[in-house]
């Protein structure tokens, strides 16, 4: 067996033996399994928000291959689905502005934003718009979709890297310059941990879309940080912004020499009434989905 085939075989066995089979066993024992697709090739808290939401609604999530999943939710995963997908789509988006799909058998309840909605061909009904990460953040901090009361902040700024740029030199430079005022937050950690760290900061600067989404859900001013070479460029950011009425949103390129005042001047909040409205819509959609699954 070639080295490449051996590597693929080892990854497949690891997926089934170390991850999927334990999930299936737990789901069988509890009698509450639900198959869902989320991206798992890299460790990124945003991709793990789908199982967090499902656990809140009483399910044991079991990772499935895209077209075998009952649900796809958080993430830029629509390109991963074939047009024959027959599950539920609730909050997913595209990653590339050139992508389109005509889902003839799927039940489309929600999409991340208007840009993704406009690329689903033949969509003849209205859908809930908004990234489920907003809803998941509220659940992980306060346990409900209501706006939580946060503790007094311990850091002036939280810097959230993109998972492809964990060693961004400008982050290290800002930390060296401002010390304890800066909290470096890695997205390669469990969602509850990342969101708890974000909640300790007065403001957030993030190259990760879900870092910005978490900040919006918690009402924290945030800076969208430019990150070079991202797949799809700014599409997913603009798609998300379309659902929460963020206008004129542009990425900022940091050098690492900025003062705290410079950073504060770059930070902005999404309209809180728009955020609350989107979260309420997502809460209703997931609750209805869970009730329908229970009755099936």
mmCIF file of C-alpha atoms in Angstrom:
data_model
loop_
_atom_site.group_PDB
_atom_site.id
_atom_site.type_symbol
_atom_site.label_atom_id
_atom_site.label_comp_id
_atom_site.label_asym_id
_atom_site.label_seq_id
_atom_site.Cartn_x
_atom_site.Cartn_y
_atom_site.Cartn_z
ATOM 1 C CA UNK A 1 0.000 0.000 0.000
ATOM 2 C CA UNK A 2 1.376 3.413 -0.947
ATOM 3 C CA UNK A 3 2.088 6.002 1.727
ATOM 4 C CA UNK A 4 -0.804 8.157 0.492
ATOM 5 C CA UNK A 5 -3.267 5.265 0.588
ATOM 6 C CA UNK A 6 -2.004 4.256 4.028
ATOM 7 C CA UNK A 7 -2.537 7.814 5.278
ATOM 8 C CA UNK A 8 -6.090 7.881 3.897
ATOM 9 C CA UNK A 9 -6.834 4.477 5.388
ATOM 10 C CA UNK A 10 -5.503 5.529 8.804
ATOM 11 C CA UNK A 11 -7.601 8.714 8.738
ATOM 12 C CA UNK A 12 -10.711 6.756 7.777
ATOM 13 C CA UNK A 13 -10.198 4.221 10.555
ATOM 14 C CA UNK A 14 -9.514 6.981 13.078
ATOM 15 C CA UNK A 15 -12.710 8.753 12.051
ATOM 16 C CA UNK A 16 -14.890 5.676 12.408
ATOM 17 C CA UNK A 17 -13.252 4.009 15.414
ATOM 18 C CA UNK A 18 -12.258 7.033 17.509
ATOM 19 C CA UNK A 19 -15.063 9.421 16.639
ATOM 20 C CA UNK A 20 -18.140 8.151 14.825
ATOM 21 C CA UNK A 21 -18.619 4.764 16.488
ATOM 22 C CA UNK A 22 -18.430 6.211 20.034
ATOM 23 C CA UNK A 23 -20.969 8.872 19.026
ATOM 24 C CA UNK A 24 -23.260 6.199 17.582
ATOM 25 C CA UNK A 25 -22.921 4.053 20.688
ATOM 26 C CA UNK A 26 -23.790 6.928 22.993
ATOM 27 C CA UNK A 27 -26.713 7.930 20.790
ATOM 28 C CA UNK A 28 -28.016 4.351 20.780
ATOM 29 C CA UNK A 29 -27.754 4.081 24.561
ATOM 30 C CA UNK A 30 -29.584 7.370 25.060
ATOM 31 C CA UNK A 31 -32.057 6.870 22.225
ATOM 32 C CA UNK A 32 -31.674 10.455 21.031
ATOM 33 C CA UNK A 33 -29.193 10.365 18.163
ATOM 34 C CA UNK A 34 -29.307 12.794 15.260
ATOM 35 C CA UNK A 35 -26.943 12.636 12.288
ATOM 36 C CA UNK A 36 -25.481 15.978 11.280
ATOM 37 C CA UNK A 37 -22.698 17.215 9.057
ATOM 38 C CA UNK A 38 -20.152 19.739 10.226
ATOM 39 C CA UNK A 39 -16.660 20.384 8.889
ATOM 40 C CA UNK A 40 -14.133 18.492 11.002
ATOM 41 C CA UNK A 41 -10.930 18.454 8.944
ATOM 42 C CA UNK A 42 -9.417 21.261 11.031
ATOM 43 C CA UNK A 43 -9.939 22.052 14.711
ATOM 44 C CA UNK A 44 -12.012 25.230 14.643
ATOM 45 C CA UNK A 45 -14.560 26.173 17.296
ATOM 46 C CA UNK A 46 -16.976 27.661 14.758
ATOM 47 C CA UNK A 47 -17.454 24.314 13.044
ATOM 48 C CA UNK A 48 -18.250 22.652 16.374
ATOM 49 C CA UNK A 49 -21.203 24.908 17.139
ATOM 50 C CA UNK A 50 -23.642 22.637 15.310
ATOM 51 C CA UNK A 51 -23.227 19.759 17.795
ATOM 52 C CA UNK A 52 -23.367 22.271 20.672
ATOM 53 C CA UNK A 53 -26.794 23.475 19.501
ATOM 54 C CA UNK A 54 -28.052 19.920 19.030
ATOM 55 C CA UNK A 55 -27.009 18.944 22.562
ATOM 56 C CA UNK A 56 -28.960 21.915 23.914
ATOM 57 C CA UNK A 57 -32.056 20.595 22.139
ATOM 58 C CA UNK A 58 -31.706 17.139 23.654
ATOM 59 C CA UNK A 59 -29.908 15.282 20.855
ATOM 60 C CA UNK A 60 -26.706 13.290 20.828
ATOM 61 C CA UNK A 61 -25.085 14.519 17.602
ATOM 62 C CA UNK A 62 -23.506 11.912 15.338
ATOM 63 C CA UNK A 63 -21.216 13.174 12.589
ATOM 64 C CA UNK A 64 -22.267 11.961 9.140
ATOM 65 C CA UNK A 65 -21.013 12.275 5.598
ATOM 66 C CA UNK A 66 -22.652 15.308 3.955
ATOM 67 C CA UNK A 67 -25.377 13.671 1.908
ATOM 68 C CA UNK A 68 -26.284 11.198 4.680
ATOM 69 C CA UNK A 69 -26.876 13.848 7.335
ATOM 70 C CA UNK A 70 -30.287 14.762 8.685
ATOM 71 C CA UNK A 71 -29.078 18.320 9.303
ATOM 72 C CA UNK A 72 -26.459 20.805 8.184
ATOM 73 C CA UNK A 73 -26.256 24.045 10.133
ATOM 74 C CA UNK A 74 -23.255 26.201 11.043
ATOM 75 C CA UNK A 75 -20.505 26.744 8.511
ATOM 76 C CA UNK A 76 -19.680 27.289 4.855
ATOM 77 C CA UNK A 77 -20.727 23.775 3.889
ATOM 78 C CA UNK A 78 -23.269 24.144 1.085
ATOM 79 C CA UNK A 79 -20.622 23.303 -1.525
ATOM 80 C CA UNK A 80 -20.084 20.018 0.324
ATOM 81 C CA UNK A 81 -23.677 18.923 -0.366
ATOM 82 C CA UNK A 82 -24.810 17.430 -3.640
ATOM 83 C CA UNK A 83 -28.011 18.648 -5.237
ATOM 84 C CA UNK A 84 -29.553 15.303 -4.195
ATOM 85 C CA UNK A 85 -29.191 16.089 -0.479
ATOM 86 C CA UNK A 86 -32.462 15.257 1.295
ATOM 87 C CA UNK A 87 -31.870 16.513 4.830
ATOM 88 C CA UNK A 88 -32.562 19.865 6.502
ATOM 89 C CA UNK A 89 -30.453 22.985 5.949
ATOM 90 C CA UNK A 90 -30.638 25.457 8.826
ATOM 91 C CA UNK A 91 -28.170 28.328 8.726
ATOM 92 C CA UNK A 92 -25.474 27.030 6.378
ATOM 93 C CA UNK A 93 -23.785 29.155 3.727
ATOM 94 C CA UNK A 94 -21.600 29.018 0.662
ATOM 95 C CA UNK A 95 -17.930 29.975 0.785
ATOM 96 C CA UNK A 96 -17.500 31.027 -2.853
ATOM 97 C CA UNK A 97 -19.431 33.808 -4.570
ATOM 98 C CA UNK A 98 -19.505 31.757 -7.787
ATOM 99 C CA UNK A 99 -21.220 28.739 -6.230
ATOM 100 C CA UNK A 100 -24.829 27.763 -6.842
ATOM 101 C CA UNK A 101 -26.980 24.764 -5.974
ATOM 102 C CA UNK A 102 -30.477 23.598 -6.847
ATOM 103 C CA UNK A 103 -31.557 21.441 -3.929
ATOM 104 C CA UNK A 104 -34.542 19.492 -5.193
ATOM 105 C CA UNK A 105 -35.057 17.260 -2.152
ATOM 106 C CA UNK A 106 -33.680 19.237 0.788
ATOM 107 C CA UNK A 107 -35.786 21.062 3.345
ATOM 108 C CA UNK A 108 -34.294 24.539 3.494
ATOM 109 C CA UNK A 109 -35.320 26.250 6.733
ATOM 110 C CA UNK A 110 -32.521 28.799 7.082
ATOM 111 C CA UNK A 111 -29.386 30.112 5.389
ATOM 112 C CA UNK A 112 -26.515 32.200 6.731
ATOM 113 C CA UNK A 113 -27.324 35.310 4.728
ATOM 114 C CA UNK A 114 -28.925 36.888 1.689
ATOM 115 C CA UNK A 115 -25.906 36.182 -0.523
ATOM 116 C CA UNK A 116 -26.172 32.444 0.065
ATOM 117 C CA UNK A 117 -29.957 32.595 -0.304
ATOM 118 C CA UNK A 118 -29.617 34.227 -3.715
ATOM 119 C CA UNK A 119 -27.351 31.380 -4.902
ATOM 120 C CA UNK A 120 -29.815 28.604 -4.125
ATOM 121 C CA UNK A 121 -31.610 28.193 -7.417
ATOM 122 C CA UNK A 122 -35.356 27.744 -7.443
ATOM 123 C CA UNK A 123 -35.827 28.671 -3.786
ATOM 124 C CA UNK A 124 -39.485 29.554 -3.857
ATOM 125 C CA UNK A 125 -40.105 30.366 -0.191
ATOM 126 C CA UNK A 126 -38.743 32.637 2.485
ATOM 127 C CA UNK A 127 -36.186 31.269 4.926
ATOM 128 C CA UNK A 128 -34.707 32.301 8.261
ATOM 129 C CA UNK A 129 -31.484 34.251 7.695
ATOM 130 C CA UNK A 130 -28.589 34.310 10.148
ATOM 131 C CA UNK A 131 -25.592 32.322 11.288
ATOM 132 C CA UNK A 132 -26.449 29.762 13.986
ATOM 133 C CA UNK A 133 -23.228 30.785 15.745
ATOM 134 C CA UNK A 134 -25.169 33.753 17.151
ATOM 135 C CA UNK A 135 -27.672 31.416 18.775
ATOM 136 C CA UNK A 136 -24.989 28.969 19.926
ATOM 137 C CA UNK A 137 -23.015 31.762 21.612
ATOM 138 C CA UNK A 138 -26.013 32.828 23.681
ATOM 139 C CA UNK A 139 -26.692 29.199 24.661
ATOM 140 C CA UNK A 140 -23.095 28.584 25.736
ATOM 141 C CA UNK A 141 -22.873 31.771 27.795
ATOM 142 C CA UNK A 142 -26.346 32.158 29.266
ATOM 143 C CA UNK A 143 -28.139 28.892 28.526
ATOM 144 C CA UNK A 144 -30.934 30.633 26.559
ATOM 145 C CA UNK A 145 -31.223 32.825 23.496
ATOM 146 C CA UNK A 146 -31.753 35.892 25.700
ATOM 147 C CA UNK A 147 -28.987 38.472 25.968
ATOM 148 C CA UNK A 148 -26.781 37.448 28.915
ATOM 149 C CA UNK A 149 -25.349 39.688 31.619
ATOM 150 C CA UNK A 150 -21.585 39.450 31.290
ATOM 151 C CA UNK A 151 -19.102 39.686 34.165
ATOM 152 C CA UNK A 152 -16.822 42.702 34.409
ATOM 153 C CA UNK A 153 -14.209 42.443 31.620
ATOM 154 C CA UNK A 154 -10.647 41.516 32.527
ATOM 155 C CA UNK A 155 -9.026 42.441 29.192
ATOM 156 C CA UNK A 156 -9.361 45.478 26.950
ATOM 157 C CA UNK A 157 -9.117 43.455 23.739
ATOM 158 C CA UNK A 158 -9.406 39.833 22.741
ATOM 159 C CA UNK A 159 -7.577 38.878 19.557
ATOM 160 C CA UNK A 160 -9.023 35.844 17.756
ATOM 161 C CA UNK A 161 -6.828 34.360 15.052
ATOM 162 C CA UNK A 162 -8.103 32.539 11.988
ATOM 163 C CA UNK A 163 -7.377 28.815 12.289
ATOM 164 C CA UNK A 164 -5.096 29.077 9.236
ATOM 165 C CA UNK A 165 -3.023 31.872 10.836
ATOM 166 C CA UNK A 166 -2.617 30.892 14.479
ATOM 167 C CA UNK A 167 0.869 32.433 14.698
ATOM 168 C CA UNK A 168 0.012 35.857 13.256
ATOM 169 C CA UNK A 169 3.036 38.062 14.106
ATOM 170 C CA UNK A 170 0.942 41.202 14.562
ATOM 171 C CA UNK A 171 -0.936 39.457 17.375
ATOM 172 C CA UNK A 172 2.307 38.655 19.164
ATOM 173 C CA UNK A 173 3.479 42.233 18.663
ATOM 174 C CA UNK A 174 0.282 43.682 20.153
ATOM 175 C CA UNK A 175 0.527 41.325 23.113
ATOM 176 C CA UNK A 176 4.146 42.358 23.701
ATOM 177 C CA UNK A 177 3.191 46.025 23.419
ATOM 178 C CA UNK A 178 0.107 46.016 25.672
ATOM 179 C CA UNK A 179 0.627 43.045 27.975
ATOM 180 C CA UNK A 180 -2.345 42.029 30.122
ATOM 181 C CA UNK A 181 -4.696 44.377 28.259
ATOM 182 C CA UNK A 182 -4.589 41.907 25.364
ATOM 183 C CA UNK A 183 -5.942 38.365 25.471
ATOM 184 C CA UNK A 184 -4.851 36.020 22.688
ATOM 185 C CA UNK A 185 -7.678 33.604 21.872
ATOM 186 C CA UNK A 186 -7.109 30.533 19.739
ATOM 187 C CA UNK A 187 -10.047 29.241 17.682
ATOM 188 C CA UNK A 188 -8.543 25.738 17.948
ATOM 189 C CA UNK A 189 -10.269 25.012 21.269
ATOM 190 C CA UNK A 190 -13.717 23.782 22.345
ATOM 191 C CA UNK A 191 -16.514 26.288 21.633
ATOM 192 C CA UNK A 192 -17.466 26.856 25.281
ATOM 193 C CA UNK A 193 -13.858 27.705 26.120
ATOM 194 C CA UNK A 194 -13.392 30.109 23.205
ATOM 195 C CA UNK A 195 -16.670 31.907 23.843
ATOM 196 C CA UNK A 196 -15.975 32.140 27.603
ATOM 197 C CA UNK A 197 -12.646 33.816 26.792
ATOM 198 C CA UNK A 198 -14.315 36.223 24.355
ATOM 199 C CA UNK A 199 -16.799 37.143 27.093
ATOM 200 C CA UNK A 200 -13.944 38.359 29.347
ATOM 201 C CA UNK A 201 -12.967 41.132 26.905
ATOM 202 C CA UNK A 202 -14.286 44.649 26.387
ATOM 203 C CA UNK A 203 -13.774 44.422 22.623
ATOM 204 C CA UNK A 204 -12.784 41.794 20.082
ATOM 205 C CA UNK A 205 -10.561 41.859 17.010
ATOM 206 C CA UNK A 206 -10.984 38.729 14.933
ATOM 207 C CA UNK A 207 -9.875 37.217 11.645
ATOM 208 C CA UNK A 208 -12.274 34.341 12.370
ATOM 209 C CA UNK A 209 -15.854 34.929 11.242
ATOM 210 C CA UNK A 210 -17.204 33.099 14.278
ATOM 211 C CA UNK A 211 -15.058 35.225 16.563
ATOM 212 C CA UNK A 212 -16.924 38.238 15.172
ATOM 213 C CA UNK A 213 -20.248 36.430 15.400
ATOM 214 C CA UNK A 214 -19.645 35.595 19.061
ATOM 215 C CA UNK A 215 -18.792 39.245 19.756
ATOM 216 C CA UNK A 216 -22.004 40.391 18.042
ATOM 217 C CA UNK A 217 -24.076 37.903 20.037
ATOM 218 C CA UNK A 218 -22.596 39.264 23.271
ATOM 219 C CA UNK A 219 -22.908 42.919 22.264
ATOM 220 C CA UNK A 220 -19.140 43.528 22.161
ATOM 221 C CA UNK A 221 -17.607 46.035 19.726
ATOM 222 C CA UNK A 222 -15.491 44.158 17.202
ATOM 223 C CA UNK A 223 -12.927 44.636 14.460
ATOM 224 C CA UNK A 224 -12.982 42.439 11.376
ATOM 225 C CA UNK A 225 -9.318 41.669 10.747
ATOM 226 C CA UNK A 226 -7.993 41.050 7.260
ATOM 227 C CA UNK A 227 -6.421 37.624 6.781
ATOM 228 C CA UNK A 228 -4.548 36.874 3.544
ATOM 229 C CA UNK A 229 -5.381 33.949 1.324
ATOM 230 C CA UNK A 230 -8.694 32.862 2.824
ATOM 231 C CA UNK A 231 -10.729 30.536 0.617
ATOM 232 C CA UNK A 232 -13.612 32.527 -0.803
ATOM 233 C CA UNK A 233 -12.185 35.859 0.325
ATOM 234 C CA UNK A 234 -14.740 38.087 2.004
ATOM 235 C CA UNK A 235 -17.867 36.327 0.741
ATOM 236 C CA UNK A 236 -18.839 34.586 3.989
ATOM 237 C CA UNK A 237 -18.297 37.801 5.983
ATOM 238 C CA UNK A 238 -20.522 39.814 3.629
ATOM 239 C CA UNK A 239 -23.083 37.003 3.633
ATOM 240 C CA UNK A 240 -23.272 37.070 7.428
ATOM 241 C CA UNK A 241 -23.375 40.890 7.501
ATOM 242 C CA UNK A 242 -26.399 40.902 5.173
ATOM 243 C CA UNK A 243 -28.472 39.102 7.820
ATOM 244 C CA UNK A 244 -27.643 41.401 10.747
ATOM 245 C CA UNK A 245 -27.775 44.828 9.061
ATOM 246 C CA UNK A 246 -24.048 45.526 9.279
ATOM 247 C CA UNK A 247 -23.405 48.328 6.771
ATOM 248 C CA UNK A 248 -20.096 49.445 5.314
ATOM 249 C CA UNK A 249 -18.203 46.667 7.091
ATOM 250 C CA UNK A 250 -14.585 46.441 5.952
ATOM 251 C CA UNK A 251 -11.600 44.415 7.168
ATOM 252 C CA UNK A 252 -8.736 46.182 8.910
ATOM 253 C CA UNK A 253 -5.084 45.246 8.453
ATOM 254 C CA UNK A 254 -3.113 45.509 11.696
ATOM 255 C CA UNK A 255 0.623 46.023 11.929
ATOM 256 C CA UNK A 256 1.125 45.263 15.618
ATOM 257 C CA UNK A 257 2.150 48.843 16.435
ATOM 258 C CA UNK A 258 -1.367 50.109 17.157
ATOM 259 C CA UNK A 259 -2.212 51.769 20.463
ATOM 260 C CA UNK A 260 -5.279 50.666 22.398
ATOM 261 C CA UNK A 261 -6.930 53.919 21.325
ATOM 262 C CA UNK A 262 -6.219 53.058 17.685
ATOM 263 C CA UNK A 263 -7.859 49.671 18.145
ATOM 264 C CA UNK A 264 -10.873 51.113 19.948
ATOM 265 C CA UNK A 265 -11.451 53.534 17.070
ATOM 266 C CA UNK A 266 -11.715 50.609 14.636
ATOM 267 C CA UNK A 267 -14.242 48.594 16.648
ATOM 268 C CA UNK A 268 -17.965 48.701 15.947
ATOM 269 C CA UNK A 269 -21.154 46.931 17.010
ATOM 270 C CA UNK A 270 -23.825 45.354 14.880
ATOM 271 C CA UNK A 271 -27.313 46.790 15.514
ATOM 272 C CA UNK A 272 -28.397 44.978 18.674
ATOM 273 C CA UNK A 273 -32.060 44.863 17.721
ATOM 274 C CA UNK A 274 -31.092 43.116 14.473
ATOM 275 C CA UNK A 275 -28.903 40.616 16.354
ATOM 276 C CA UNK A 276 -31.678 39.884 18.869
ATOM 277 C CA UNK A 277 -34.204 39.434 16.073
ATOM 278 C CA UNK A 278 -31.990 37.008 14.163
ATOM 279 C CA UNK A 279 -31.269 34.974 17.315
ATOM 280 C CA UNK A 280 -34.979 34.794 18.135
ATOM 281 C CA UNK A 281 -35.678 33.525 14.617
ATOM 282 C CA UNK A 282 -32.937 30.895 14.874
ATOM 283 C CA UNK A 283 -34.206 29.779 18.286
ATOM 284 C CA UNK A 284 -37.688 29.255 16.860
ATOM 285 C CA UNK A 285 -36.353 27.387 13.837
ATOM 286 C CA UNK A 286 -34.183 24.994 15.861
ATOM 287 C CA UNK A 287 -36.947 24.416 18.414
ATOM 288 C CA UNK A 288 -39.427 23.577 15.655
ATOM 289 C CA UNK A 289 -36.882 21.296 13.980
ATOM 290 C CA UNK A 290 -36.299 19.436 17.259
ATOM 291 C CA UNK A 291 -40.025 19.044 17.861
ATOM 292 C CA UNK A 292 -40.579 17.691 14.342
ATOM 293 C CA UNK A 293 -37.762 15.154 14.739
ATOM 294 C CA UNK A 294 -39.227 14.016 18.065
ATOM 295 C CA UNK A 295 -42.624 13.466 16.442
ATOM 296 C CA UNK A 296 -41.266 11.643 13.372
#
